[in-house]
Short mmCIF file of C-alpha atoms in Angstrom, two decimals:
data_model
loop_
_atom_site.label_atom_id
_atom_site.label_comp_id
_atom_site.label_asym_id
_atom_site.label_seq_id
_atom_site.Cartn_x
_atom_site.Cartn_y
_atom_site.Cartn_z
CA MET A 1 -0.04 0.00 -0.01
CA LEU A 2 1.20 3.47 -0.91
CA THR A 3 0.77 6.38 1.50
CA LEU A 4 1.17 9.98 0.28
CA TYR A 5 1.88 12.80 2.70
CA THR A 6 0.31 15.71 0.88
CA TYR A 7 -1.16 19.21 1.13
CA PHE A 8 -4.01 20.06 -1.14
CA ARG A 9 -2.38 23.24 -2.45
CA SER A 10 1.18 21.90 -2.70
CA SER A 11 2.22 21.93 -6.29
CA ALA A 12 4.84 19.21 -5.80
CA SER A 13 2.25 16.97 -4.09
CA PHE A 14 -0.20 17.72 -6.96
CA ARG A 15 2.46 16.40 -9.42
CA VAL A 16 2.69 13.06 -7.63
CA ARG A 17 -1.10 12.77 -7.25
CA ILE A 18 -1.42 13.10 -11.05
CA ALA A 19 1.24 10.41 -11.57
CA LEU A 20 -0.39 8.01 -9.16
CA ASN A 21 -3.76 8.53 -10.86
CA LEU A 22 -2.35 8.13 -14.35
CA LYS A 23 -0.88 4.84 -13.29
CA GLY A 24 -4.13 3.80 -11.54
CA LEU A 25 -2.33 3.22 -8.26
CA PRO A 26 -4.45 3.52 -5.16
CA TYR A 27 -2.96 5.35 -2.17
CA GLU A 28 -3.84 6.54 1.24
CA SER A 29 -3.69 10.33 1.56
CA VAL A 30 -2.25 11.80 4.78
CA PRO A 31 -2.74 15.59 4.89
CA VAL A 32 0.12 17.74 6.20
CA HIS A 33 -1.18 21.27 6.74
CA LEU A 34 1.51 23.73 5.75
CA VAL A 35 0.05 26.64 7.70
CA ARG A 36 -1.86 25.19 10.66
CA ASP A 37 0.12 24.57 13.90
CA GLY A 38 2.81 26.86 12.54
CA GLY A 39 3.25 24.39 9.68
CA GLN A 40 2.72 20.70 10.36
CA GLN A 41 5.68 19.89 8.05
CA LEU A 42 7.92 21.41 10.70
CA LEU A 43 6.80 19.00 13.42
CA PRO A 44 9.27 16.34 14.56
CA GLU A 45 7.00 13.49 13.43
CA PHE A 46 7.16 14.75 9.84
CA ARG A 47 10.76 15.81 9.95
CA ALA A 48 11.60 12.17 10.89
CA LEU A 49 10.15 11.19 7.47
CA ASN A 50 11.71 14.12 5.63
CA PRO A 51 14.38 16.35 7.18
CA ASP A 52 13.69 18.90 4.39
CA ALA A 53 10.28 19.45 5.99
CA LEU A 54 8.69 19.51 2.51
CA VAL A 55 5.74 17.61 1.07
CA PRO A 56 5.18 15.28 -0.68
CA VAL A 57 6.61 12.15 0.89
CA LEU A 58 5.57 8.77 -0.50
CA LEU A 59 5.72 5.74 1.77
CA ASP A 60 6.09 2.43 -0.05
CA GLY A 61 6.35 -0.52 2.25
CA GLY A 62 8.05 1.49 5.00
CA GLN A 63 10.41 3.27 2.67
CA ALA A 64 10.04 7.06 2.59
CA LEU A 65 10.70 8.66 -0.74
CA HIS A 66 10.95 12.42 -1.21
CA GLN A 67 11.36 14.90 -4.05
CA SER A 68 8.35 14.76 -6.44
CA LEU A 69 10.36 14.06 -9.60
CA ALA A 70 12.37 11.26 -7.96
CA ILE A 71 9.05 9.77 -6.80
CA ILE A 72 7.51 10.00 -10.30
CA GLU A 73 10.59 8.37 -11.86
CA TYR A 74 10.36 5.64 -9.23
CA LEU A 75 6.71 4.98 -9.91
CA ASP A 76 7.51 4.88 -13.61
CA GLU A 77 10.19 2.25 -13.02
CA ILE A 78 8.18 -0.05 -10.75
CA HIS A 79 4.84 0.38 -12.56
CA PRO A 80 5.99 1.01 -16.17
CA THR A 81 2.48 1.06 -17.74
CA PRO A 82 1.27 3.60 -18.74
CA ALA A 83 4.74 5.13 -19.23
CA LEU A 84 5.28 8.70 -18.11
CA LEU A 85 8.47 9.00 -20.14
CA PRO A 86 8.91 8.19 -23.82
CA LYS A 87 11.23 5.37 -24.95
CA ALA A 88 14.03 7.05 -26.95
CA ALA A 89 16.83 8.73 -24.92
CA LEU A 90 16.56 12.07 -26.72
CA ASP A 91 12.80 12.20 -26.17
CA ARG A 92 13.19 11.24 -22.55
CA ALA A 93 15.74 14.08 -22.17
CA GLN A 94 13.27 16.47 -23.69
CA VAL A 95 10.40 15.49 -21.38
CA ARG A 96 12.68 15.54 -18.36
CA ALA A 97 13.98 19.00 -19.31
CA LEU A 98 10.38 20.35 -19.66
CA ALA A 99 9.56 18.95 -16.20
CA LEU A 100 12.73 20.53 -14.77
CA ASP A 101 11.95 23.87 -16.47
CA VAL A 102 9.00 24.00 -14.03
CA ALA A 103 10.57 22.21 -11.10
CA CYS A 104 13.88 24.08 -11.09
CA GLU A 105 13.25 27.44 -12.71
CA ILE A 106 9.77 28.39 -11.59
CA HIS A 107 8.47 26.53 -8.58
CA PRO A 108 11.40 26.78 -6.15
CA LEU A 109 11.16 30.56 -6.24
CA ASN A 110 7.49 30.54 -5.35
CA ASN A 111 7.64 28.02 -2.54
CA LEU A 112 5.91 28.94 0.68
CA ARG A 113 9.11 29.11 2.73
CA VAL A 114 10.68 31.43 0.11
CA LEU A 115 7.71 33.80 0.20
CA LYS A 116 7.93 33.76 3.98
CA TYR A 117 11.61 34.71 3.86
CA LEU A 118 10.85 37.58 1.47
CA LYS A 119 8.14 38.87 3.79
CA HIS A 120 9.67 38.38 7.21
CA GLU A 121 13.46 38.57 6.69
CA LEU A 122 13.73 40.90 3.69
CA LYS A 123 10.58 42.91 4.59
CA VAL A 124 9.38 42.87 0.96
CA PRO A 125 5.92 44.49 0.74
CA GLU A 126 2.93 42.32 -0.26
CA GLU A 127 2.59 43.73 -3.78
CA ALA A 128 6.27 43.33 -4.61
CA LYS A 129 6.14 39.78 -3.28
CA ASN A 130 3.24 38.98 -5.56
CA GLY A 131 5.15 40.62 -8.40
CA TRP A 132 8.09 38.35 -7.69
CA TYR A 133 5.76 35.33 -7.75
CA ARG A 134 4.28 36.33 -11.15
CA HIS A 135 7.68 37.30 -12.58
CA TRP A 136 9.15 33.78 -12.37
CA ILE A 137 6.05 32.21 -13.75
CA GLU A 138 5.89 34.65 -16.66
CA LEU A 139 9.58 34.22 -17.41
CA GLY A 140 9.31 30.42 -17.24
CA PHE A 141 6.04 30.18 -19.18
CA ALA A 142 7.35 32.44 -21.99
CA SER A 143 10.18 30.04 -22.71
CA LEU A 144 8.07 26.92 -22.15
CA GLU A 145 5.58 28.30 -24.70
CA LYS A 146 8.42 28.62 -27.23
CA ARG A 147 9.66 25.14 -26.54
CA LEU A 148 6.22 23.62 -26.86
CA ASN A 149 5.94 25.13 -30.35
CA ALA A 150 9.43 24.08 -31.38
CA SER A 151 10.37 20.79 -32.89
CA PRO A 152 8.66 18.42 -32.25
CA PRO A 153 5.62 20.60 -31.34
CA ALA A 154 3.37 19.59 -28.48
CA GLY A 155 0.39 17.36 -29.22
CA ASP A 156 -2.55 16.97 -26.89
CA PHE A 157 0.10 17.00 -24.11
CA CYS A 158 3.53 18.63 -23.63
CA PHE A 159 5.09 15.79 -25.54
CA GLY A 160 2.96 13.91 -28.08
CA ASP A 161 -0.46 12.60 -27.44
CA THR A 162 -0.02 10.83 -24.10
CA PRO A 163 0.61 12.44 -20.73
CA THR A 164 4.21 12.47 -19.40
CA MET A 165 6.09 13.70 -16.38
CA ALA A 166 6.17 17.12 -18.10
CA ASP A 167 2.35 17.45 -17.80
CA CYS A 168 2.54 16.26 -14.19
CA CYS A 169 4.70 19.38 -13.54
CA LEU A 170 3.06 21.90 -15.88
CA ILE A 171 -0.59 21.56 -14.76
CA PRO A 172 0.04 22.25 -11.03
CA GLN A 173 2.15 25.29 -12.02
CA ILE A 174 -0.82 26.63 -13.99
CA PHE A 175 -3.01 26.32 -10.89
CA ASN A 176 -0.43 28.43 -8.97
CA ALA A 177 -0.37 30.97 -11.84
CA GLN A 178 -4.18 31.26 -11.73
CA ARG A 179 -4.22 31.71 -7.99
CA PHE A 180 -1.89 34.70 -8.30
CA ASP A 181 -3.80 36.19 -11.28
CA VAL A 182 -1.01 35.62 -13.87
CA ASP A 183 -2.38 36.60 -17.32
CA LEU A 184 -2.18 33.39 -19.34
CA SER A 185 -3.25 34.87 -22.63
CA PRO A 186 0.33 35.04 -24.02
CA TYR A 187 0.61 31.21 -23.66
CA PRO A 188 -2.05 29.62 -25.99
CA THR A 189 -0.28 26.27 -26.22
CA ILE A 190 0.07 25.97 -22.43
CA ARG A 191 -3.59 26.88 -22.09
CA ARG A 192 -4.62 24.34 -24.70
CA ILE A 193 -2.69 21.52 -22.97
CA HIS A 194 -4.13 22.60 -19.58
CA ALA A 195 -7.69 22.55 -20.91
CA HIS A 196 -7.16 19.08 -22.40
CA CYS A 197 -5.53 17.62 -19.28
CA MET A 198 -8.35 18.85 -17.09
CA THR A 199 -10.85 16.81 -19.06
CA LEU A 200 -9.07 13.68 -17.75
CA ASP A 201 -10.00 12.18 -14.39
CA ALA A 202 -6.36 11.58 -13.48
CA PHE A 203 -5.68 15.31 -13.53
CA ALA A 204 -9.07 16.54 -12.30
CA LYS A 205 -9.07 14.19 -9.26
CA ALA A 206 -5.53 15.27 -8.34
CA ALA A 207 -6.47 19.01 -8.33
CA PRO A 208 -6.35 20.99 -5.07
CA GLY A 209 -10.12 21.45 -4.83
CA ALA A 210 -10.72 17.71 -5.14
CA GLN A 211 -8.57 16.79 -2.11
CA PRO A 212 -10.01 15.62 1.17
CA ASP A 213 -8.05 18.37 2.95
CA ALA A 214 -9.24 21.13 0.57
CA GLU A 215 -10.46 24.29 2.22
CA MET B 1 31.09 14.98 -31.13
CA LEU B 2 29.61 16.61 -27.99
CA THR B 3 29.65 20.39 -27.53
CA LEU B 4 29.00 21.94 -24.13
CA TYR B 5 27.94 25.52 -23.78
CA THR B 6 29.28 26.39 -20.38
CA TYR B 7 30.40 29.08 -17.98
CA PHE B 8 33.31 28.31 -15.67
CA ARG B 9 31.44 29.41 -12.54
CA SER B 10 28.01 28.02 -13.48
CA SER B 11 27.07 25.32 -11.00
CA ALA B 12 24.74 23.55 -13.43
CA SER B 13 27.51 23.51 -16.11
CA PHE B 14 29.93 22.16 -13.51
CA ARG B 15 27.54 19.24 -12.85
CA VAL B 16 27.49 18.20 -16.49
CA ARG B 17 31.30 18.67 -16.83
CA ILE B 18 31.68 16.19 -13.92
CA ALA B 19 29.36 13.70 -15.55
CA LEU B 20 31.15 13.94 -18.92
CA ASN B 21 34.49 13.44 -17.24
CA LEU B 22 33.25 10.46 -15.16
CA LYS B 23 32.09 8.85 -18.37
CA GLY B 24 35.32 9.68 -20.14
CA LEU B 25 33.42 11.47 -22.94
CA PRO B 26 35.46 14.08 -24.80
CA TYR B 27 33.65 17.34 -25.60
CA GLU B 28 34.28 20.75 -27.08
CA SER B 29 33.76 23.54 -24.59
CA VAL B 30 32.08 26.76 -25.80
CA PRO B 31 32.22 29.52 -23.17
CA VAL B 32 29.11 31.64 -22.60
CA HIS B 33 30.04 34.56 -20.36
CA LEU B 34 27.16 35.31 -18.07
CA VAL B 35 28.33 38.85 -17.25
CA ARG B 36 30.21 40.12 -20.29
CA ASP B 37 28.14 41.86 -23.06
CA GLY B 38 25.30 42.22 -20.55
CA GLY B 39 25.20 38.44 -20.37
CA GLN B 40 26.06 36.42 -23.47
CA GLN B 41 23.29 33.92 -22.53
CA LEU B 42 20.81 36.63 -23.42
CA LEU B 43 22.06 37.09 -26.99
CA PRO B 44 19.76 35.84 -29.81
CA GLU B 45 22.30 33.19 -30.97
CA PHE B 46 22.24 31.55 -27.54
CA ARG B 47 18.50 31.96 -27.03
CA ALA B 48 17.99 30.09 -30.33
CA LEU B 49 19.65 27.11 -28.57
CA ASN B 50 17.90 27.66 -25.24
CA PRO B 51 14.97 30.05 -24.86
CA ASP B 52 15.55 29.86 -21.06
CA ALA B 53 18.84 31.71 -21.61
CA LEU B 54 20.52 29.42 -19.15
CA VAL B 55 23.70 27.30 -19.36
CA PRO B 56 24.54 24.52 -19.83
CA VAL B 57 23.39 23.34 -23.20
CA LEU B 58 24.77 20.13 -24.62
CA LEU B 59 24.80 19.68 -28.37
CA ASP B 60 24.83 16.06 -29.52
CA GLY B 61 24.74 15.66 -33.28
CA GLY B 62 22.82 18.88 -33.80
CA GLN B 63 20.32 18.16 -31.01
CA ALA B 64 20.40 20.76 -28.22
CA LEU B 65 19.76 19.42 -24.74
CA HIS B 66 19.10 21.62 -21.75
CA GLN B 67 18.58 21.24 -17.97
CA SER B 68 21.65 19.73 -16.35
CA LEU B 69 19.84 16.79 -14.69
CA ALA B 70 18.08 15.87 -17.91
CA ILE B 71 21.50 15.94 -19.70
CA ILE B 72 23.12 13.75 -17.05
CA GLU B 73 20.26 11.20 -17.23
CA TYR B 74 20.65 11.24 -21.06
CA LEU B 75 24.42 10.63 -20.85
CA ASP B 76 23.74 7.82 -18.42
CA GLU B 77 21.29 6.21 -20.84
CA ILE B 78 23.40 6.43 -23.97
CA HIS B 79 26.74 5.75 -22.25
CA PRO B 80 25.72 3.45 -19.39
CA THR B 81 29.26 2.72 -18.09
CA PRO B 82 30.28 3.82 -15.51
CA ALA B 83 26.70 4.22 -14.26
CA LEU B 84 25.74 7.47 -12.49
CA LEU B 85 22.64 5.85 -10.99
CA PRO B 86 22.41 2.63 -9.00
CA LYS B 87 20.44 -0.34 -10.36
CA ALA B 88 17.56 -0.84 -7.90
CA ALA B 89 14.56 1.45 -8.21
CA LEU B 90 14.59 2.51 -4.53
CA ASP B 91 18.27 3.31 -4.68
CA ARG B 92 17.82 5.28 -7.86
CA ALA B 93 15.02 7.21 -6.19
CA GLN B 94 17.31 8.02 -3.31
CA VAL B 95 20.16 9.25 -5.55
CA ARG B 96 17.79 11.33 -7.70
CA ALA B 97 16.22 12.86 -4.58
CA LEU B 98 19.65 13.85 -3.23
CA ALA B 99 20.47 15.45 -6.58
CA LEU B 100 17.11 17.26 -6.60
CA ASP B 101 17.62 18.41 -3.01
CA VAL B 102 20.46 20.51 -4.44
CA ALA B 103 18.93 21.28 -7.83
CA CYS B 104 15.46 22.25 -6.64
CA GLU B 105 15.84 23.49 -3.02
CA ILE B 106 19.17 25.30 -2.97
CA HIS B 107 20.57 26.28 -6.35
CA PRO B 108 17.48 27.93 -8.00
CA LEU B 109 17.39 30.43 -5.17
CA ASN B 110 21.01 31.47 -5.70
CA ASN B 111 20.98 31.65 -9.47
CA LEU B 112 22.51 34.81 -10.95
CA ARG B 113 19.23 36.10 -12.33
CA VAL B 114 17.54 35.66 -8.95
CA LEU B 115 20.27 37.59 -7.23
CA LYS B 116 19.91 40.34 -9.87
CA TYR B 117 16.17 40.54 -9.24
CA LEU B 118 16.73 40.86 -5.49
CA LYS B 119 19.21 43.66 -6.04
CA HIS B 120 17.63 45.68 -8.84
CA GLU B 121 13.88 45.06 -8.49
CA LEU B 122 13.50 44.51 -4.77
CA LYS B 123 16.40 46.77 -3.78
CA VAL B 124 17.73 44.26 -1.28
CA PRO B 125 21.03 45.53 0.21
CA GLU B 126 24.24 43.60 -0.56
CA GLU B 127 24.59 42.09 2.94
CA ALA B 128 20.99 40.90 3.05
CA LYS B 129 21.38 39.42 -0.43
CA ASN B 130 24.47 37.49 0.68
CA GLY B 131 22.52 36.40 3.82
CA TRP B 132 19.77 35.08 1.52
CA TYR B 133 22.39 33.13 -0.46
CA ARG B 134 23.88 31.56 2.60
CA HIS B 135 20.48 30.87 4.18
CA TRP B 136 19.29 28.47 1.43
CA ILE B 137 22.63 26.66 1.36
CA GLU B 138 22.70 26.26 5.14
CA LEU B 139 19.06 25.05 5.25
CA GLY B 140 19.69 22.62 2.43
CA PHE B 141 23.03 21.33 3.70
CA ALA B 142 21.63 20.74 7.20
CA SER B 143 19.03 18.40 5.90
CA LEU B 144 21.44 16.80 3.37
CA GLU B 145 23.93 16.16 6.17
CA LYS B 146 21.17 14.28 8.11
CA ARG B 147 20.19 12.26 5.06
CA LEU B 148 23.78 11.33 4.27
CA ASN B 149 24.07 9.89 7.78
CA ALA B 150 20.77 8.06 7.63
CA SER B 151 20.17 4.58 6.24
CA PRO B 152 22.07 3.63 4.14
CA PRO B 153 24.79 6.07 5.26
CA ALA B 154 27.07 7.67 2.65
CA GLY B 155 30.22 5.86 1.64
CA ASP B 156 33.12 7.57 -0.11
CA PHE B 157 30.39 9.30 -2.11
CA CYS B 158 26.85 10.44 -1.41
CA PHE B 159 25.59 6.97 -2.22
CA GLY B 160 27.95 4.07 -1.71
CA ASP B 161 31.53 3.92 -2.96
CA THR B 162 31.04 5.10 -6.57
CA PRO B 163 30.16 8.58 -7.79
CA THR B 164 26.56 9.23 -8.81
CA MET B 165 24.40 12.06 -10.09
CA ALA B 166 24.07 13.21 -6.47
CA ASP B 167 27.81 13.89 -6.29
CA CYS B 168 27.64 15.73 -9.63
CA CYS B 169 25.18 18.16 -7.92
CA LEU B 170 26.66 18.34 -4.42
CA ILE B 171 30.25 19.23 -5.31
CA PRO B 172 29.40 22.36 -7.41
CA GLN B 173 27.10 23.53 -4.65
CA ILE B 174 30.00 23.29 -2.18
CA PHE B 175 32.09 25.55 -4.47
CA ASN B 176 29.25 28.12 -4.33
CA ALA B 177 29.07 27.81 -0.56
CA GLN B 178 32.77 28.45 -0.26
CA ARG B 179 32.66 31.40 -2.58
CA PHE B 180 30.05 33.03 -0.26
CA ASP B 181 31.96 32.08 2.92
CA VAL B 182 29.41 29.58 4.22
CA ASP B 183 30.76 27.93 7.37
CA LEU B 184 30.95 24.22 6.44
CA SER B 185 32.02 22.95 9.85
CA PRO B 186 28.45 21.77 10.78
CA TYR B 187 28.50 19.32 7.81
CA PRO B 188 31.37 16.89 8.33
CA THR B 189 29.98 14.24 5.99
CA ILE B 190 29.50 16.69 3.16
CA ARG B 191 33.06 17.92 3.77
CA ARG B 192 34.40 14.38 3.75
CA ILE B 193 32.65 13.52 0.44
CA HIS B 194 33.85 16.80 -1.09
CA ALA B 195 37.42 16.14 -0.08
CA HIS B 196 37.34 12.66 -1.52
CA CYS B 197 35.72 13.74 -4.84
CA MET B 198 38.29 16.43 -5.36
CA THR B 199 41.11 13.84 -5.32
CA LEU B 200 39.57 12.50 -8.55
CA ASP B 201 40.45 13.91 -11.97
CA ALA B 202 36.86 13.86 -13.13
CA PHE B 203 35.85 16.33 -10.43
CA ALA B 204 39.08 18.37 -10.31
CA LYS B 205 39.14 18.92 -14.06
CA ALA B 206 35.49 20.02 -14.05
CA ALA B 207 36.13 22.70 -11.38
CA PRO B 208 35.64 26.37 -12.21
CA GLY B 209 39.33 27.20 -11.90
CA ALA B 210 40.33 24.44 -14.34
CA GLN B 211 38.13 25.80 -17.15
CA PRO B 212 39.52 27.53 -20.23
CA ASP B 213 37.28 30.50 -19.57
CA ALA B 214 38.30 30.80 -15.85
CA GLU B 215 39.14 34.29 -14.67
#
């Protein structure tokens, strides 16, 4: 049995929820509230599972796995069908790079603990903090939009006509963008992929609003 | 023939240089100066290769690959020996997670363009900016140090007694830490792994000071 420590709004947890759903793997969901109790991820019980104090954590037979992309690669290795990475090495590199474009260039800058540091340590005013949030999404989405229209162009999904790890990363990032009122009109391909993904149960049921801990 | 677009001080380029050296793959090095000319990565010629305007880019037979971890996984797939990931899925997940602990939780916050945004847009004073830089390294290294002493504990390298993708990420991050005078005394295991890696040509020849474009 798989157990996922998750927070409904956590973008990295959302990635793993999509992957689990795409693979049809049932899991028990354990909510970790990132705000309540001063942040339940900071409590010793959770830190024992993940010293980073970050969700998600996936428990598989007593083994705690962390880092959403490492978890998705793991799921893809032990449950290869349906595959979340293409077969050819160059294609795999392209899908991984798209996933990392979100996971390394956008999301880390908009993480809750980073926003807290900007507010409390650097005394950045609310509007400038929201501007920072939007800036990294807009910068990242502008180059992603170019890539998705380059060779080979995106199909129904980021890469071809089946969902991959890249979609697992992109869709949660779009939710964050919408929450912070980022104007998505300059990114028609990203919007098209998003609209298509959200017609699928695997994505819709992984969304923040569909989680048991949603507020 | 492989061509690497690189900058001597770029931590992500350094990761790929280590991987190429560990695999014994010769490559042509094309320097992209991140400061000169207002940042050569921002010039149209380079943006045509990578719309993100980030190094490294690896050219393999006309195909441009970006994102250092996607490049390293690609190299590991097309040149499997010596392997930069272990064989068992759980072990692979652990190595990938260690690599991502650096690549997602530390390095993105200390990237040049992020430091520029703090300085120019948010008007963060120099000393507070350097404090930010050190903060994310110290937070990340504290949890990495715990992980490296957990089960299974690190060997000569982050995982066992052969170098992996995790070492490709950790060692460049230590160089950054030293450049910003981070006190490394609380992380004896990280220091031990670093000292061992730097006795190896693959790491030493990939270091910033050993690059043709070093200043």
